Amino acid sequence: MEEYTRESGLPAGLASVLTCVASVVSEVSNVLRSGSVSSGYSGGTNAFGDNQLEVDVAVDRLIFERLASCSAVQGAASEEQPELKPLPGRGYTVVFDPLDGSSIMGANFAVGTIFGIWPGGSPVGRAGRRQAAAAYAVYGPQTILVWARPKAGSTAAAEVAAAEERVQAGAEAEPGPAEHVEANGEASADGRGSGPDAEARGSDAASLCSCSARLRDTHQVDEFLLNADGTWRLNRADLAVAPVSKIFAPANLRAAAANEEYAELVRKWIEANFTLRYTGGMVPDVHHILAKGSGVFCNPCSSTAPAKLRLVFECAPLSFVLEAAGGSSTTGQHSVLDEPIRTTNDRSKICLGSSQLVEESLPAMQAA
């Protein structure tokens, strides 16, 4: 993996972080397969009041320990411990969901880990498009690691390298002007945030699902497979998501009871003979889109079924990967990557995947 990241032309610090991520994913895979940690409740709760499983706590602790050993990681936060912890390194802050879908482990379903990698310090006050890279792991019959990273020689690679230099010199990695959160709490106009400026730019469907600065042009999505000896091999390079599909994953389906637009959308897709692929785990359901090259994961909300997914730990990293593969994402108002992060507890609606299906979801996403 070190050789691959080096040959990919990544800045040294980002290469180090991604190598660390790959290493700890291998360790987490071993923990899950060995059955050495119970999947029962630990008796504790995290900062958000969620009941914790013993395996959540164990995996969370392991990832923090490994990130602390990486010289390019200066801070980390997780869904289990959302307050940012300073770490000895310098360069990046990593936010992660240690075990997404842990509640379905009892059924032996696939689960995952999600990573958002931010230049410099805290992601609070920035939007998801300012991530340097993002990654997720799927622990199923095979262990798969997928990440989105800057293409060699791209403007994104140059910006990440410049941010590394600023941080190493003792300065902060300043976010670009498009992603600053303004005093009124909105993303600035260039970031396609919500509010009057966004409305003035037009409300066509495409503008509510993506940004003119396409991640696909400057980033690449790669998939790796974990070998039996603990090493990684590149399985597929430069993954892409087609704009059309007939595969759907309807999450938070209880919202359809009060969200008539969502109920109608699901009926429309069923009547069009779409294929249903939904496990109840966000990581495997989103990975299915990349595995098949198309599809949609749709998670609207309603007055009785509010948004539950956390913006910084789940929605922003996975949207970064999908948009880097040429897909779209939306909150109903704009791309998930243009939603400003105000706190680590921010929740968000989300639809992501093939652009045509994401656009079709807009009435349901905007209904609540």
mmCIF file of C-alpha atoms in Angstrom:
data_model
loop_
_atom_site.group_PDB
_atom_site.id
_atom_site.type_symbol
_atom_site.label_atom_id
_atom_site.label_comp_id
_atom_site.label_asym_id
_atom_site.label_seq_id
_atom_site.Cartn_x
_atom_site.Cartn_y
_atom_site.Cartn_z
ATOM 1 C CA MET A 1 0.000 0.000 0.000
ATOM 2 C CA GLU A 2 2.857 2.410 0.745
ATOM 3 C CA GLU A 3 4.222 1.794 -2.737
ATOM 4 C CA TYR A 4 0.833 2.437 -4.324
ATOM 5 C CA THR A 5 0.263 5.719 -2.500
ATOM 6 C CA ARG A 6 3.786 6.840 -3.374
ATOM 7 C CA GLU A 7 3.330 6.001 -7.069
ATOM 8 C CA SER A 8 -0.042 7.790 -7.083
ATOM 9 C CA GLY A 9 1.730 11.122 -6.696
ATOM 10 C CA LEU A 10 0.007 11.947 -3.425
ATOM 11 C CA PRO A 11 1.487 14.503 -1.037
ATOM 12 C CA ALA A 12 3.563 12.688 1.567
ATOM 13 C CA GLY A 13 1.324 13.482 4.511
ATOM 14 C CA LEU A 14 -1.882 12.368 2.811
ATOM 15 C CA ALA A 15 -0.153 9.210 1.593
ATOM 16 C CA SER A 16 0.831 8.466 5.180
ATOM 17 C CA VAL A 17 -2.729 8.932 6.445
ATOM 18 C CA LEU A 18 -4.207 6.686 3.755
ATOM 19 C CA THR A 19 -1.593 4.017 4.475
ATOM 20 C CA CYS A 20 -2.521 4.208 8.157
ATOM 21 C CA VAL A 21 -6.208 3.854 7.287
ATOM 22 C CA ALA A 22 -5.489 0.751 5.206
ATOM 23 C CA SER A 23 -3.457 -0.773 8.028
ATOM 24 C CA VAL A 24 -6.092 -0.238 10.716
ATOM 25 C CA VAL A 25 -8.869 -1.541 8.450
ATOM 26 C CA SER A 26 -6.896 -4.780 8.139
ATOM 27 C CA GLU A 27 -6.725 -4.969 11.940
ATOM 28 C CA VAL A 28 -10.432 -4.238 12.354
ATOM 29 C CA SER A 29 -11.212 -6.991 9.857
ATOM 30 C CA ASN A 30 -9.230 -9.446 11.969
ATOM 31 C CA VAL A 31 -11.050 -8.371 15.133
ATOM 32 C CA LEU A 32 -14.461 -8.877 13.527
ATOM 33 C CA ARG A 33 -13.614 -12.231 11.945
ATOM 34 C CA SER A 34 -11.995 -13.632 15.070
ATOM 35 C CA GLY A 35 -15.082 -13.079 17.187
ATOM 36 C CA SER A 36 -12.809 -11.953 20.005
ATOM 37 C CA VAL A 37 -15.110 -9.046 20.875
ATOM 38 C CA SER A 38 -18.781 -9.472 21.715
ATOM 39 C CA SER A 39 -21.422 -7.794 19.569
ATOM 40 C CA GLY A 40 -23.607 -7.363 22.653
ATOM 41 C CA TYR A 41 -24.319 -4.074 24.378
ATOM 42 C CA SER A 42 -21.529 -2.644 26.499
ATOM 43 C CA GLY A 43 -23.908 -1.000 28.946
ATOM 44 C CA GLY A 44 -22.665 2.470 28.010
ATOM 45 C CA THR A 45 -23.789 5.222 25.650
ATOM 46 C CA ASN A 46 -21.855 7.598 23.420
ATOM 47 C CA ALA A 47 -22.023 11.392 23.574
ATOM 48 C CA PHE A 48 -25.165 11.374 21.425
ATOM 49 C CA GLY A 49 -27.010 9.022 23.793
ATOM 50 C CA ASP A 50 -26.766 5.983 21.495
ATOM 51 C CA ASN A 51 -26.361 2.606 23.186
ATOM 52 C CA GLN A 52 -22.881 1.255 22.474
ATOM 53 C CA LEU A 53 -21.981 -2.291 21.551
ATOM 54 C CA GLU A 54 -18.791 -3.771 22.958
ATOM 55 C CA VAL A 55 -17.450 -4.109 19.424
ATOM 56 C CA ASP A 56 -18.161 -0.380 18.759
ATOM 57 C CA VAL A 57 -16.028 0.564 21.752
ATOM 58 C CA ALA A 58 -13.202 -1.844 20.882
ATOM 59 C CA VAL A 59 -12.948 -0.787 17.230
ATOM 60 C CA ASP A 60 -13.183 2.893 18.154
ATOM 61 C CA ARG A 61 -10.299 2.527 20.602
ATOM 62 C CA LEU A 62 -8.178 0.642 18.067
ATOM 63 C CA ILE A 63 -8.604 3.274 15.367
ATOM 64 C CA PHE A 64 -7.761 6.123 17.743
ATOM 65 C CA GLU A 65 -4.596 4.282 18.823
ATOM 66 C CA ARG A 66 -3.432 3.714 15.251
ATOM 67 C CA LEU A 67 -4.178 7.278 14.154
ATOM 68 C CA ALA A 68 -2.171 8.523 17.132
ATOM 69 C CA SER A 69 0.835 6.633 15.773
ATOM 70 C CA CYS A 70 0.640 8.372 12.370
ATOM 71 C CA SER A 71 2.959 11.372 12.112
ATOM 72 C CA ALA A 72 0.555 13.143 9.721
ATOM 73 C CA VAL A 73 -2.543 13.047 11.973
ATOM 74 C CA GLN A 74 -2.925 15.967 14.373
ATOM 75 C CA GLY A 75 -6.447 15.274 15.566
ATOM 76 C CA ALA A 76 -9.309 12.813 15.408
ATOM 77 C CA ALA A 77 -12.959 12.474 16.379
ATOM 78 C CA SER A 78 -15.420 9.638 16.023
ATOM 79 C CA GLU A 79 -19.124 8.992 16.227
ATOM 80 C CA GLU A 80 -18.423 7.331 19.581
ATOM 81 C CA GLN A 81 -16.179 10.185 20.808
ATOM 82 C CA PRO A 82 -17.202 13.290 18.834
ATOM 83 C CA GLU A 83 -15.097 15.848 20.689
ATOM 84 C CA LEU A 84 -11.939 16.431 18.666
ATOM 85 C CA LYS A 85 -8.889 14.868 20.320
ATOM 86 C CA PRO A 86 -5.458 16.386 19.629
ATOM 87 C CA LEU A 87 -2.896 13.818 18.483
ATOM 88 C CA PRO A 88 0.923 14.033 18.252
ATOM 89 C CA GLY A 89 1.231 14.378 14.472
ATOM 90 C CA ARG A 90 0.754 17.348 12.173
ATOM 91 C CA GLY A 91 -1.122 17.731 8.920
ATOM 92 C CA TYR A 92 -4.615 16.225 8.994
ATOM 93 C CA THR A 93 -7.675 15.640 11.117
ATOM 94 C CA VAL A 94 -9.486 12.334 10.659
ATOM 95 C CA VAL A 95 -13.147 11.900 11.582
ATOM 96 C CA PHE A 96 -14.623 8.426 11.456
ATOM 97 C CA ASP A 97 -17.542 6.156 12.156
ATOM 98 C CA PRO A 98 -15.772 3.102 13.612
ATOM 99 C CA LEU A 99 -18.466 0.552 12.847
ATOM 100 C CA ASP A 100 -21.340 1.737 10.712
ATOM 101 C CA GLY A 101 -24.230 -0.733 10.833
ATOM 102 C CA SER A 102 -23.104 -2.456 14.023
ATOM 103 C CA SER A 103 -26.754 -2.998 14.995
ATOM 104 C CA ILE A 104 -27.132 -5.521 12.138
ATOM 105 C CA MET A 105 -24.046 -7.513 13.097
ATOM 106 C CA GLY A 106 -26.206 -10.004 14.975
ATOM 107 C CA ALA A 107 -27.620 -11.083 11.610
ATOM 108 C CA ASN A 108 -24.055 -11.416 10.247
ATOM 109 C CA PHE A 109 -24.720 -8.690 7.676
ATOM 110 C CA ALA A 110 -21.885 -6.666 6.188
ATOM 111 C CA VAL A 111 -20.820 -3.604 8.180
ATOM 112 C CA GLY A 112 -18.290 -0.859 7.531
ATOM 113 C CA THR A 113 -15.981 1.904 8.708
ATOM 114 C CA ILE A 114 -16.104 5.443 7.290
ATOM 115 C CA PHE A 115 -13.246 7.987 7.246
ATOM 116 C CA GLY A 116 -13.230 11.686 6.396
ATOM 117 C CA ILE A 117 -9.729 13.170 6.044
ATOM 118 C CA TRP A 118 -9.503 16.927 6.486
ATOM 119 C CA PRO A 119 -6.449 19.157 5.946
ATOM 120 C CA GLY A 120 -5.373 20.890 9.143
ATOM 121 C CA GLY A 121 -7.694 21.090 12.105
ATOM 122 C CA SER A 122 -11.377 20.715 12.905
ATOM 123 C CA PRO A 123 -13.907 20.299 10.089
ATOM 124 C CA VAL A 124 -16.415 22.443 11.990
ATOM 125 C CA GLY A 125 -16.981 25.653 10.053
ATOM 126 C CA ARG A 126 -16.204 24.024 6.717
ATOM 127 C CA ALA A 127 -18.175 22.062 4.139
ATOM 128 C CA GLY A 128 -17.521 18.498 3.021
ATOM 129 C CA ARG A 129 -16.002 19.540 -0.276
ATOM 130 C CA ARG A 130 -12.922 20.675 1.691
ATOM 131 C CA GLN A 131 -11.994 17.116 2.627
ATOM 132 C CA ALA A 132 -8.597 16.103 1.284
ATOM 133 C CA ALA A 133 -9.772 12.517 0.833
ATOM 134 C CA ALA A 134 -12.395 10.102 2.118
ATOM 135 C CA ALA A 135 -12.558 6.349 2.520
ATOM 136 C CA TYR A 136 -14.712 3.494 3.694
ATOM 137 C CA ALA A 137 -14.232 -0.203 4.389
ATOM 138 C CA VAL A 138 -16.760 -3.007 3.916
ATOM 139 C CA TYR A 139 -16.415 -6.089 6.117
ATOM 140 C CA GLY A 140 -18.356 -8.842 4.376
ATOM 141 C CA PRO A 141 -17.358 -12.149 2.757
ATOM 142 C CA GLN A 142 -14.336 -10.114 1.664
ATOM 143 C CA THR A 143 -12.838 -7.006 3.223
ATOM 144 C CA ILE A 144 -12.807 -4.143 0.739
ATOM 145 C CA LEU A 145 -11.351 -0.655 1.106
ATOM 146 C CA VAL A 146 -12.473 2.184 -1.152
ATOM 147 C CA TRP A 147 -11.080 5.691 -1.160
ATOM 148 C CA ALA A 148 -11.361 8.918 -3.096
ATOM 149 C CA ARG A 149 -8.097 10.824 -3.430
ATOM 150 C CA PRO A 150 -6.695 13.621 -5.619
ATOM 151 C CA LYS A 151 -5.463 12.634 -9.063
ATOM 152 C CA ALA A 152 -1.741 13.040 -9.629
ATOM 153 C CA GLY A 153 -0.972 16.427 -11.142
ATOM 154 C CA SER A 154 -4.476 17.789 -10.534
ATOM 155 C CA THR A 155 -5.324 21.129 -8.986
ATOM 156 C CA ALA A 156 -6.713 19.209 -5.999
ATOM 157 C CA ALA A 157 -3.356 17.484 -5.451
ATOM 158 C CA ALA A 158 -1.595 20.856 -5.625
ATOM 159 C CA GLU A 159 -4.033 22.390 -3.122
ATOM 160 C CA VAL A 160 -3.579 19.490 -0.692
ATOM 161 C CA ALA A 161 0.213 19.729 -1.000
ATOM 162 C CA ALA A 162 0.071 23.487 -0.351
ATOM 163 C CA ALA A 163 -2.149 22.938 2.696
ATOM 164 C CA GLU A 164 0.348 20.381 4.031
ATOM 165 C CA GLU A 165 3.156 22.921 3.695
ATOM 166 C CA ARG A 166 1.150 25.586 5.528
ATOM 167 C CA VAL A 167 0.346 23.247 8.392
ATOM 168 C CA GLN A 168 3.936 22.029 8.661
ATOM 169 C CA ALA A 169 5.005 25.667 8.867
ATOM 170 C CA GLY A 170 2.699 26.168 11.828
ATOM 171 C CA ALA A 171 -0.190 27.829 10.011
ATOM 172 C CA GLU A 172 -3.715 26.503 9.578
ATOM 173 C CA ALA A 173 -4.818 24.833 6.359
ATOM 174 C CA GLU A 174 -7.179 27.592 5.300
ATOM 175 C CA PRO A 175 -10.396 26.410 3.608
ATOM 176 C CA GLY A 176 -11.083 27.867 0.202
ATOM 177 C CA PRO A 177 -13.495 30.805 0.085
ATOM 178 C CA ALA A 178 -16.243 28.642 -1.388
ATOM 179 C CA GLU A 179 -16.557 26.622 1.790
ATOM 180 C CA HIS A 180 -16.323 29.220 4.558
ATOM 181 C CA VAL A 181 -19.389 29.358 6.760
ATOM 182 C CA GLU A 182 -20.651 32.918 6.776
ATOM 183 C CA ALA A 183 -21.906 34.833 9.786
ATOM 184 C CA ASN A 184 -25.533 33.944 8.991
ATOM 185 C CA GLY A 185 -24.642 30.256 9.172
ATOM 186 C CA GLU A 186 -24.917 29.633 5.446
ATOM 187 C CA ALA A 187 -22.271 28.425 3.058
ATOM 188 C CA SER A 188 -20.952 31.286 0.942
ATOM 189 C CA ALA A 189 -22.392 31.890 -2.512
ATOM 190 C CA ASP A 190 -19.611 30.154 -4.418
ATOM 191 C CA GLY A 191 -20.182 27.074 -2.298
ATOM 192 C CA ARG A 192 -23.804 26.848 -3.459
ATOM 193 C CA GLY A 193 -25.135 27.033 0.084
ATOM 194 C CA SER A 194 -28.757 27.590 0.991
ATOM 195 C CA GLY A 195 -30.473 30.943 1.336
ATOM 196 C CA PRO A 196 -31.150 33.882 -0.988
ATOM 197 C CA ASP A 197 -27.843 33.641 -2.822
ATOM 198 C CA ALA A 198 -28.495 30.015 -3.686
ATOM 199 C CA GLU A 199 -32.004 30.832 -4.908
ATOM 200 C CA ALA A 200 -30.632 33.642 -7.051
ATOM 201 C CA ARG A 201 -28.340 31.182 -8.804
ATOM 202 C CA GLY A 202 -31.317 29.121 -9.928
ATOM 203 C CA SER A 203 -33.160 26.085 -8.645
ATOM 204 C CA ASP A 204 -32.744 23.656 -11.532
ATOM 205 C CA ALA A 205 -32.439 20.049 -10.438
ATOM 206 C CA ALA A 206 -28.777 19.617 -11.361
ATOM 207 C CA SER A 207 -27.720 22.612 -9.268
ATOM 208 C CA LEU A 208 -29.435 21.107 -6.211
ATOM 209 C CA CYS A 209 -27.421 17.891 -6.527
ATOM 210 C CA SER A 210 -23.923 18.966 -7.521
ATOM 211 C CA CYS A 211 -21.438 21.805 -7.757
ATOM 212 C CA SER A 212 -19.847 23.300 -10.847
ATOM 213 C CA ALA A 213 -16.454 22.193 -9.431
ATOM 214 C CA ARG A 214 -16.893 18.481 -10.188
ATOM 215 C CA LEU A 215 -14.830 16.184 -7.981
ATOM 216 C CA ARG A 216 -14.722 13.649 -10.814
ATOM 217 C CA ASP A 217 -12.426 15.976 -12.753
ATOM 218 C CA THR A 218 -9.779 16.169 -10.026
ATOM 219 C CA HIS A 219 -10.192 13.001 -7.954
ATOM 220 C CA GLN A 220 -10.045 9.255 -8.425
ATOM 221 C CA VAL A 221 -11.829 6.420 -6.622
ATOM 222 C CA ASP A 222 -9.929 3.159 -6.107
ATOM 223 C CA GLU A 223 -10.979 -0.176 -4.622
ATOM 224 C CA PHE A 224 -8.650 -2.551 -2.774
ATOM 225 C CA LEU A 225 -9.145 -6.137 -1.639
ATOM 226 C CA LEU A 226 -7.574 -7.512 1.548
ATOM 227 C CA ASN A 227 -5.482 -10.615 0.928
ATOM 228 C CA ALA A 228 -5.292 -13.562 3.330
ATOM 229 C CA ASP A 229 -1.795 -12.479 4.434
ATOM 230 C CA GLY A 230 -3.028 -9.021 5.487
ATOM 231 C CA THR A 231 -1.688 -7.182 2.442
ATOM 232 C CA TRP A 232 -3.795 -5.197 0.016
ATOM 233 C CA ARG A 233 -4.106 -5.480 -3.741
ATOM 234 C CA LEU A 234 -5.682 -3.011 -6.109
ATOM 235 C CA ASN A 235 -8.931 -4.580 -7.271
ATOM 236 C CA ARG A 236 -10.347 -1.800 -9.464
ATOM 237 C CA ALA A 237 -9.015 1.654 -10.287
ATOM 238 C CA ASP A 238 -10.904 4.823 -11.189
ATOM 239 C CA LEU A 239 -14.390 3.586 -10.331
ATOM 240 C CA ALA A 240 -17.285 5.393 -11.982
ATOM 241 C CA VAL A 241 -21.027 5.789 -11.356
ATOM 242 C CA ALA A 242 -23.301 5.976 -14.396
ATOM 243 C CA PRO A 243 -26.008 8.672 -14.473
ATOM 244 C CA VAL A 244 -28.897 6.233 -15.001
ATOM 245 C CA SER A 245 -29.854 3.060 -13.151
ATOM 246 C CA LYS A 246 -32.690 0.754 -12.119
ATOM 247 C CA ILE A 247 -31.309 -0.171 -8.686
ATOM 248 C CA PHE A 248 -32.521 1.539 -5.513
ATOM 249 C CA ALA A 249 -31.995 1.409 -1.744
ATOM 250 C CA PRO A 250 -34.877 3.158 0.088
ATOM 251 C CA ALA A 251 -33.596 3.999 3.585
ATOM 252 C CA ASN A 252 -35.689 5.419 6.436
ATOM 253 C CA LEU A 253 -38.706 3.945 4.678
ATOM 254 C CA ARG A 254 -40.940 4.693 7.667
ATOM 255 C CA ALA A 255 -40.752 8.344 6.540
ATOM 256 C CA ALA A 256 -42.951 7.400 3.587
ATOM 257 C CA ALA A 257 -45.931 7.133 5.958
ATOM 258 C CA ALA A 258 -45.966 10.932 6.363
ATOM 259 C CA ASN A 259 -43.845 11.985 3.361
ATOM 260 C CA GLU A 260 -46.217 11.437 0.440
ATOM 261 C CA GLU A 261 -43.556 12.424 -2.099
ATOM 262 C CA TYR A 262 -41.292 9.651 -0.804
ATOM 263 C CA ALA A 263 -44.113 7.098 -0.916
ATOM 264 C CA GLU A 264 -44.853 8.126 -4.499
ATOM 265 C CA LEU A 265 -41.164 7.910 -5.460
ATOM 266 C CA VAL A 266 -40.862 4.364 -4.112
ATOM 267 C CA ARG A 267 -44.069 3.347 -5.928
ATOM 268 C CA LYS A 268 -42.715 4.855 -9.144
ATOM 269 C CA TRP A 269 -39.482 2.893 -8.920
ATOM 270 C CA ILE A 270 -41.290 -0.348 -8.084
ATOM 271 C CA GLU A 271 -43.703 0.097 -11.004
ATOM 272 C CA ALA A 272 -40.702 0.726 -13.278
ATOM 273 C CA ASN A 273 -39.365 -2.731 -12.261
ATOM 274 C CA PHE A 274 -36.391 -1.361 -10.353
ATOM 275 C CA THR A 275 -34.270 -3.817 -8.377
ATOM 276 C CA LEU A 276 -34.354 -3.354 -4.599
ATOM 277 C CA ARG A 277 -30.987 -3.664 -2.838
ATOM 278 C CA TYR A 278 -31.161 -2.622 0.816
ATOM 279 C CA THR A 279 -29.525 -4.206 3.885
ATOM 280 C CA GLY A 280 -29.986 -1.543 6.558
ATOM 281 C CA GLY A 281 -26.251 -0.771 6.561
ATOM 282 C CA MET A 282 -25.312 2.470 4.840
ATOM 283 C CA VAL A 283 -21.785 1.394 3.868
ATOM 284 C CA PRO A 284 -22.700 -1.858 2.076
ATOM 285 C CA ASP A 285 -25.717 -0.210 0.459
ATOM 286 C CA VAL A 286 -23.619 2.685 -0.855
ATOM 287 C CA HIS A 287 -20.843 0.305 -1.903
ATOM 288 C CA HIS A 288 -23.357 -1.642 -3.975
ATOM 289 C CA ILE A 289 -23.702 1.469 -6.157
ATOM 290 C CA LEU A 290 -19.973 1.435 -6.893
ATOM 291 C CA ALA A 291 -19.887 -2.359 -7.229
ATOM 292 C CA LYS A 292 -22.575 -2.282 -9.929
ATOM 293 C CA GLY A 293 -21.582 1.071 -11.397
ATOM 294 C CA SER A 294 -24.971 2.664 -10.766
ATOM 295 C CA GLY A 295 -27.848 2.922 -8.301
ATOM 296 C CA VAL A 296 -29.219 5.223 -5.634
ATOM 297 C CA PHE A 297 -29.333 5.342 -1.828
ATOM 298 C CA CYS A 298 -32.220 7.551 -0.741
ATOM 299 C CA ASN A 299 -32.766 8.654 2.878
ATOM 300 C CA PRO A 300 -35.372 11.434 3.137
ATOM 301 C CA CYS A 301 -37.167 12.271 6.383
ATOM 302 C CA SER A 302 -40.585 13.302 7.628
ATOM 303 C CA SER A 303 -42.196 14.925 10.639
ATOM 304 C CA THR A 304 -42.399 11.528 12.310
ATOM 305 C CA ALA A 305 -39.139 10.043 11.011
ATOM 306 C CA PRO A 306 -36.434 12.727 11.313
ATOM 307 C CA ALA A 307 -32.957 12.646 9.781
ATOM 308 C CA LYS A 308 -30.572 10.464 11.791
ATOM 309 C CA LEU A 309 -27.395 10.169 9.731
ATOM 310 C CA ARG A 310 -24.536 12.379 10.923
ATOM 311 C CA LEU A 311 -23.164 14.829 8.419
ATOM 312 C CA VAL A 312 -19.485 14.813 9.350
ATOM 313 C CA PHE A 313 -19.061 11.117 10.186
ATOM 314 C CA GLU A 314 -21.238 9.479 7.512
ATOM 315 C CA CYS A 315 -22.841 11.727 4.909
ATOM 316 C CA ALA A 316 -19.923 13.995 3.939
ATOM 317 C CA PRO A 317 -17.278 11.242 3.486
ATOM 318 C CA LEU A 318 -19.561 8.909 1.506
ATOM 319 C CA SER A 319 -20.818 11.790 -0.654
ATOM 320 C CA PHE A 320 -17.201 12.739 -1.352
ATOM 321 C CA VAL A 321 -16.488 9.218 -2.629
ATOM 322 C CA LEU A 322 -19.638 9.025 -4.746
ATOM 323 C CA GLU A 323 -19.193 12.475 -6.300
ATOM 324 C CA ALA A 324 -15.532 11.689 -7.022
ATOM 325 C CA ALA A 325 -16.802 8.668 -8.965
ATOM 326 C CA GLY A 326 -19.103 10.887 -11.016
ATOM 327 C CA GLY A 327 -22.286 10.443 -8.987
ATOM 328 C CA SER A 328 -24.378 13.098 -7.279
ATOM 329 C CA SER A 329 -25.562 13.798 -3.754
ATOM 330 C CA THR A 330 -28.207 16.077 -2.306
ATOM 331 C CA THR A 331 -29.811 17.238 0.910
ATOM 332 C CA GLY A 332 -32.749 18.493 -1.149
ATOM 333 C CA GLN A 333 -31.305 22.013 -1.135
ATOM 334 C CA HIS A 334 -27.794 21.431 -2.485
ATOM 335 C CA SER A 335 -25.025 18.838 -2.690
ATOM 336 C CA VAL A 336 -24.289 17.218 0.659
ATOM 337 C CA LEU A 337 -20.712 18.458 0.159
ATOM 338 C CA ASP A 338 -21.910 22.071 0.230
ATOM 339 C CA GLU A 339 -23.702 21.697 3.565
ATOM 340 C CA PRO A 340 -21.717 23.604 6.209
ATOM 341 C CA ILE A 341 -20.711 21.595 9.271
ATOM 342 C CA ARG A 342 -21.736 23.543 12.357
ATOM 343 C CA THR A 343 -21.309 20.820 14.992
ATOM 344 C CA THR A 344 -20.222 17.199 15.025
ATOM 345 C CA ASN A 345 -23.810 16.269 15.904
ATOM 346 C CA ASP A 346 -25.344 17.718 12.728
ATOM 347 C CA ARG A 347 -27.834 15.320 11.163
ATOM 348 C CA SER A 348 -28.702 15.311 7.492
ATOM 349 C CA LYS A 349 -31.081 13.970 4.890
ATOM 350 C CA ILE A 350 -29.177 12.421 2.026
ATOM 351 C CA CYS A 351 -29.657 10.932 -1.396
ATOM 352 C CA LEU A 352 -26.634 9.870 -3.407
ATOM 353 C CA GLY A 353 -25.748 7.796 -6.434
ATOM 354 C CA SER A 354 -26.654 7.979 -10.124
ATOM 355 C CA SER A 355 -27.380 11.598 -10.991
ATOM 356 C CA GLN A 356 -30.685 10.995 -12.760
ATOM 357 C CA LEU A 357 -32.149 9.118 -9.798
ATOM 358 C CA VAL A 358 -30.826 11.676 -7.316
ATOM 359 C CA GLU A 359 -32.610 14.394 -9.307
ATOM 360 C CA GLU A 360 -35.811 12.298 -9.313
ATOM 361 C CA SER A 361 -35.619 12.160 -5.512
ATOM 362 C CA LEU A 362 -35.699 15.942 -5.029
ATOM 363 C CA PRO A 363 -39.455 16.280 -4.302
ATOM 364 C CA ALA A 364 -39.155 13.596 -1.607
ATOM 365 C CA MET A 365 -35.991 15.169 -0.195
ATOM 366 C CA GLN A 366 -37.620 18.609 -0.070
ATOM 367 C CA ALA A 367 -40.937 17.449 1.390
ATOM 368 C CA ALA A 368 -39.797 17.580 5.039
#
